[in-house]
XYZ file of C-alpha atoms in Angstrom:
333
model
C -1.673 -6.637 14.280
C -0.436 -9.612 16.263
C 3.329 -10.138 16.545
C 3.704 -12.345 19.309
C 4.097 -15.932 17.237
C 6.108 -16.442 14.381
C 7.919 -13.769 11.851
C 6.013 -10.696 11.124
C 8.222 -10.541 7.960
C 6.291 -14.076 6.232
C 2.656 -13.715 5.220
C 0.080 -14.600 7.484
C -3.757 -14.308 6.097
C -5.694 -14.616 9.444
C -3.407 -12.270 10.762
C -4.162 -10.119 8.010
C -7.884 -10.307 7.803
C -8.693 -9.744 11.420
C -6.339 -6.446 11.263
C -7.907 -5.293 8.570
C -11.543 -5.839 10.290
C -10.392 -3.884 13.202
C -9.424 -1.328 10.762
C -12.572 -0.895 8.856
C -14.127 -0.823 12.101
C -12.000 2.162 13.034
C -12.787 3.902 9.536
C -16.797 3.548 10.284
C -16.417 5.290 13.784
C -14.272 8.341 12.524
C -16.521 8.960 9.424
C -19.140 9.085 11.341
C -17.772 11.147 13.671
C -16.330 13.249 11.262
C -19.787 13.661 9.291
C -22.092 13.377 11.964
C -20.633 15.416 14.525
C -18.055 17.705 13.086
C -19.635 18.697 10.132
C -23.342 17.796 11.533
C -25.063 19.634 8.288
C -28.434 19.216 8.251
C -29.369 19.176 4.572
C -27.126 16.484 4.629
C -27.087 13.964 7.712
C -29.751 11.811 6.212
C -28.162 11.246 3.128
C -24.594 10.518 4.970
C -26.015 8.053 7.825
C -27.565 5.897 4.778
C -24.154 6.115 2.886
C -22.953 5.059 5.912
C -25.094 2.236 6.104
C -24.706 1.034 2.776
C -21.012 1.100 2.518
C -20.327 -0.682 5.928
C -23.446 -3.203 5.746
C -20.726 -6.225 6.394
C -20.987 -7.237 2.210
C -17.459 -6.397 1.675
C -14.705 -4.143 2.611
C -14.641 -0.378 1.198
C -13.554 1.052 -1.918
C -9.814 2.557 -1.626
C -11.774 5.861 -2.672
C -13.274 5.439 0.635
C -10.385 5.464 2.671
C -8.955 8.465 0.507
C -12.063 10.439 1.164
C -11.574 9.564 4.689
C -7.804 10.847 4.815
C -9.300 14.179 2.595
C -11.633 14.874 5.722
C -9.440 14.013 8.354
C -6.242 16.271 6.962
C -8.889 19.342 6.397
C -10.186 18.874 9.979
C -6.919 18.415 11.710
C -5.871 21.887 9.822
C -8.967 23.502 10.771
C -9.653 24.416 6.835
C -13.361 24.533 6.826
C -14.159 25.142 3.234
C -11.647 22.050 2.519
C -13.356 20.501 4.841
C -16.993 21.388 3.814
C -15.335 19.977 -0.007
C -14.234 16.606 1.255
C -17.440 15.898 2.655
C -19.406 16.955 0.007
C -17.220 14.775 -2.236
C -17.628 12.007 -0.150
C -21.196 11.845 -0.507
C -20.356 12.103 -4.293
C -18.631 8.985 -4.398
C -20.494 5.648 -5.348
C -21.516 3.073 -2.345
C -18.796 1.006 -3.026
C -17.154 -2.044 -1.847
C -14.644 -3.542 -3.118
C -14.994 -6.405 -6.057
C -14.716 -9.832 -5.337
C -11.467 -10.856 -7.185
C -8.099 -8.724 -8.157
C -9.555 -5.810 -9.482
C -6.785 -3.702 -12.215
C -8.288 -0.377 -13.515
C -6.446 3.263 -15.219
C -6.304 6.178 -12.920
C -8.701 7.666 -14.939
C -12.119 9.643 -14.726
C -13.416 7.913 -17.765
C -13.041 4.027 -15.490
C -13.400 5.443 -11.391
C -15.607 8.578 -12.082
C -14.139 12.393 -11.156
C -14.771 12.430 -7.341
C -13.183 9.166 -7.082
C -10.065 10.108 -9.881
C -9.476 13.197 -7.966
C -9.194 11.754 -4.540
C -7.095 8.764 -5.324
C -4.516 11.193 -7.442
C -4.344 13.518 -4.611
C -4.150 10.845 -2.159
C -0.820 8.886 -4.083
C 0.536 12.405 -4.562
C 4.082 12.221 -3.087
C 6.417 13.967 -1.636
C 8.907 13.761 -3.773
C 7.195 14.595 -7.377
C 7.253 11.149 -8.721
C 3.154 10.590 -8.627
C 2.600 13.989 -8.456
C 1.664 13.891 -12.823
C 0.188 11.303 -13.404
C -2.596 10.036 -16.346
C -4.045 6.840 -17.269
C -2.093 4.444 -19.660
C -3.317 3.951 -23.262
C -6.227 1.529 -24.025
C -3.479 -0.792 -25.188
C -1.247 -0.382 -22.825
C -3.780 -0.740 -20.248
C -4.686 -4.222 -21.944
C -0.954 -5.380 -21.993
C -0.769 -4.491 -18.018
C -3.630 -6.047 -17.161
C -2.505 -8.989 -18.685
C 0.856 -8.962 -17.033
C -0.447 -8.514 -13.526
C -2.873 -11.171 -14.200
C -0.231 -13.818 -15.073
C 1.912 -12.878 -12.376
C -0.809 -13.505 -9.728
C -1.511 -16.758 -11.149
C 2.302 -17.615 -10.747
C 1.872 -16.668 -7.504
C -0.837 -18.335 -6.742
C 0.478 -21.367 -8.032
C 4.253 -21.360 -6.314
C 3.652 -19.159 -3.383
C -0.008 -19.493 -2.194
C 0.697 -18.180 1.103
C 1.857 -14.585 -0.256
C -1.065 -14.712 -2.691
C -3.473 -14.944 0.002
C -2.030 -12.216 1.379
C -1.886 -10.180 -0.990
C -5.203 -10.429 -2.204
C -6.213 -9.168 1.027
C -3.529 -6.117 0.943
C -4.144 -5.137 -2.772
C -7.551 -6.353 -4.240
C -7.693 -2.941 -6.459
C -4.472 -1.715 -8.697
C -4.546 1.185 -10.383
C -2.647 1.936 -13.386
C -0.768 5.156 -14.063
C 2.002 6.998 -15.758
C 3.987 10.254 -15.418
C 1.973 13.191 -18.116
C 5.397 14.060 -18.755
C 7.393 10.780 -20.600
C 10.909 12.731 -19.885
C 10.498 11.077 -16.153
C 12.236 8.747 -14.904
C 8.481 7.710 -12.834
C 8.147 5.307 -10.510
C 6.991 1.771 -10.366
C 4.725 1.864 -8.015
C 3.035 3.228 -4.636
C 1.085 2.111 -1.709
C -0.205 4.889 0.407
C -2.337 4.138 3.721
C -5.022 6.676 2.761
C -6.010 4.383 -0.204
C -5.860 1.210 1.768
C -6.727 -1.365 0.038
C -5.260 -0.490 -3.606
C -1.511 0.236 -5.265
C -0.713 2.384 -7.889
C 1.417 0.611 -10.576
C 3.356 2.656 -13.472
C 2.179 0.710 -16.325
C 5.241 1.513 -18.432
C 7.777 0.220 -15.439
C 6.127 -3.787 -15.638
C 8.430 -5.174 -18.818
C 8.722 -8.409 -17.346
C 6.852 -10.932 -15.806
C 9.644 -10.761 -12.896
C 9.047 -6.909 -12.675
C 5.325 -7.554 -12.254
C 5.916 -10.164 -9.748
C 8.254 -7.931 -7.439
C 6.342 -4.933 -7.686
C 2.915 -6.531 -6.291
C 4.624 -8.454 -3.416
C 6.819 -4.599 -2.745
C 3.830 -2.695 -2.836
C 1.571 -4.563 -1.002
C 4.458 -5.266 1.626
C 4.006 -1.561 1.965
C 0.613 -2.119 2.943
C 1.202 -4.960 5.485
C 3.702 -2.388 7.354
C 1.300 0.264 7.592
C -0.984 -2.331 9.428
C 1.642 -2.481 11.839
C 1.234 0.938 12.640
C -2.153 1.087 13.457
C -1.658 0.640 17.047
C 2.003 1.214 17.868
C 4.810 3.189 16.561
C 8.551 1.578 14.493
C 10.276 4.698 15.257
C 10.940 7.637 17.482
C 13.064 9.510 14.846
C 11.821 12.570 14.104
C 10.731 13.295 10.425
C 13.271 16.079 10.566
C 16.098 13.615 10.572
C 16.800 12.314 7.332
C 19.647 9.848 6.698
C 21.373 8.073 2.840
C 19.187 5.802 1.270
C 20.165 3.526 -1.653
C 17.017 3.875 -3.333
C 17.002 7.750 -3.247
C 19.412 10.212 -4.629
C 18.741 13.034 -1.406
C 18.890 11.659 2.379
C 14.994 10.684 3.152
C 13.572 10.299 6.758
C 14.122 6.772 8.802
C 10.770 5.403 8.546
C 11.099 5.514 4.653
C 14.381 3.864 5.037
C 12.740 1.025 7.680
C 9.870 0.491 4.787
C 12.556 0.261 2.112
C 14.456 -2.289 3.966
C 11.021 -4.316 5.300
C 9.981 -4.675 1.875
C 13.032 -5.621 0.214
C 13.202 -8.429 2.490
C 9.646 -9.763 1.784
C 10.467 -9.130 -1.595
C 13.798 -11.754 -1.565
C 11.615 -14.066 0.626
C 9.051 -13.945 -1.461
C 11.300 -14.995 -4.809
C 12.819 -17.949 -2.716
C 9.720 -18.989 -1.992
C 8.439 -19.139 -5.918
C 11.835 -20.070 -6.921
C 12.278 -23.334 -4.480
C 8.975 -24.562 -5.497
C 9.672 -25.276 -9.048
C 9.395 -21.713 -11.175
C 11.766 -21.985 -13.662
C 13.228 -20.346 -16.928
C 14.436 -17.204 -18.013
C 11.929 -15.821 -16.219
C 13.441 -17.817 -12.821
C 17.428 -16.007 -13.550
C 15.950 -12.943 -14.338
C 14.335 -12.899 -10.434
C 16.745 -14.954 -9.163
C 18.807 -11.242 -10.211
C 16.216 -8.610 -9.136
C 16.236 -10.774 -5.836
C 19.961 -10.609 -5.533
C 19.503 -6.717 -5.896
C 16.379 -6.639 -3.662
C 19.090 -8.081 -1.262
C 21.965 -5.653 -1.702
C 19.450 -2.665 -1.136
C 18.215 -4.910 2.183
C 21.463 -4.304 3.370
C 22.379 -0.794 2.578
C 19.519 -0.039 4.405
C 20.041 -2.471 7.517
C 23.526 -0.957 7.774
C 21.434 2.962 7.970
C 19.134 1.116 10.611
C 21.480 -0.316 12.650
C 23.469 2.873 12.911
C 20.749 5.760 13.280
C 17.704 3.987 14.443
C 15.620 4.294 17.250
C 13.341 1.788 17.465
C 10.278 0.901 19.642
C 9.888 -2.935 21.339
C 7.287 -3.455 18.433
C 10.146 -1.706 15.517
C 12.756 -3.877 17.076
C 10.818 -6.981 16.582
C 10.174 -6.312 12.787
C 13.514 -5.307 12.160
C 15.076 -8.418 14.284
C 12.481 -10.315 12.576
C 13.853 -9.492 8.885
C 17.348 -9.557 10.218
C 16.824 -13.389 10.542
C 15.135 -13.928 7.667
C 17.728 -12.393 5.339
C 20.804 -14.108 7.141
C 19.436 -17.151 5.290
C 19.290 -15.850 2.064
C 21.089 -17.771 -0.515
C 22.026 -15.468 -3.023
């Protein structure tokens, strides 16, 4: 993505769209690759080349079940599992030709909505490390209805007092999927954004009380998704996955690029509630993210404080860590 001009923290839509062009160009030439030449079944080429062709005719940008097909394939092949391998093609060729729909799209996790192939690939695909997605099921009818609802507002609101970040995030997040932990003794999570199902974020329907919540959860999950663009090209970090460092959004020390994410998003997340707040949103509503932005502040700088100290960051890491560094030291809280 381009990070010469400007702050890489603030939303920028052209920036945003051409990335994510370059991107889907990138997925096209390693599915092919991957079906065409690796796997190279006969029975089958036919029917993959016009998938192929359908999916990446230029009419819109692919499903998220696309992408975590993709990642399915790729993680087989890289481990040389060949029947894993042989399954994630197989279910790729399952999955409908789809693109993605016109408009925010807000659908439960569920076979009944996305279809099996699809269910199975996008569970597996926001399956975590750390057990919190690692359950999941689709929210009631009703509480599917009350969600959708909620998430709907709440991109109006942004729409209407922060354009900017709703442009962007309708290019980040056109597709949310709805979820909660099987087991209701969880804690769960509020949400996920995982790069192999670009495109979408998971959201824990039972985690979105408030309008506030809903509002902070979009802009931190699909902040999630803007940093992963940033990796496309480049590394943040050289730490190594081994290290692992405190975090003040996990109980157990966690690696540094989960620590880097945490603190990039909280930022967006206080710039983006300045933002709705200085142009007019006001209410109960307003002090109750006025608060979660305060907080979304305090974590900023726990996690500054763990990046300043054990960080080691490449030219383009330094830049979006200098970059949020500046925004937040003009944070009014």
């Amino acid at each position: 993505m381009e990070t010469q001009f400007g702050s890489t923290l603030l939303p920028n839509a052209d920036d945003i769209r051409e990335t994510i062009t370059r991107l889907i160009d990138r997925l096209e030439t390693s599915l092919r690759h991957l079906l065409l030449e690796v796997w190279d079944n006969p029975e089958n080429n036919l029917r993959a080349e016009g998938k192929l062709k359908r999916i990446f005719s230029g009419h819109g940008h692919p499903d998220s079940c696309i992408y975590a097909a993709h990642d399915a394939m790729l993680n087989a092949a890289l481990s040389q599992d060949e029947p894993g391998f042989e399954r994630a093609c197989l279910e790729f060729l399952q999955l409908p030709d789809q693109v993605q729909a016109s408009g925010l799209e807000v659908r439960g996790l569920s076979e009944k909505e996305l279809g099996p192939t699809a269910c199975d690939l996008l569970r597996r695909a926001y399956c975590d490390d750390a057990g919190l997605t690692a359950d999941l099921r689709a929210p009631s009818v009703e509480a599917t209805k009350q969600a959708v609802a909620k998430i709907n507002l709440a991109r109006e609101i942004l729409q209407t007092y922060a354009p900017d970040w709703a442009k962007e995030f309708d290019l980040l997040a056109p597709q949310i999927y709805l979820a909660v932990n099987e087991d209701p003794a969880k804690s769960g999570f509020g949400g996920a954004s995982v790069f192999a199902a670009f495109g979408s974020i998971l959201v824990n329907a039972d985690k979105i009380d408030r309008l506030p919540t809903v509002l902070m959860t979009l802009v931190h999950e699909s902040s999630h998704a803007k940093l992963f663009l940033y990796h496309l090209d480049d590394p943040v970090l050289l730490n190594e996955d081994t290290e692992r460092y405190t975090s003040p959004l996990r109980s157990s020390p966690r690696p540094m690029e989960g620590i880097f994410h945490a603190a990039w998003v909280s930022a967006r997340m206080v710039q983006s509630a300045t933002c709705i707040l200085d142009n007019g949103f006001c209410g109960p509503d307003a002090e109750e993210l006025r608060r979660q932005s305060r907080q979304a502040s305090i974590v900023y700088q726990d996690c500054a404080t763990e990046i300043q100290r054990h960080a080691r960051m490449t030219p383009l890491g330094r830049q979006l860590f200098d970059d949020a560094q500046r925004a937040m030291s003009d944070v009014r809280c």
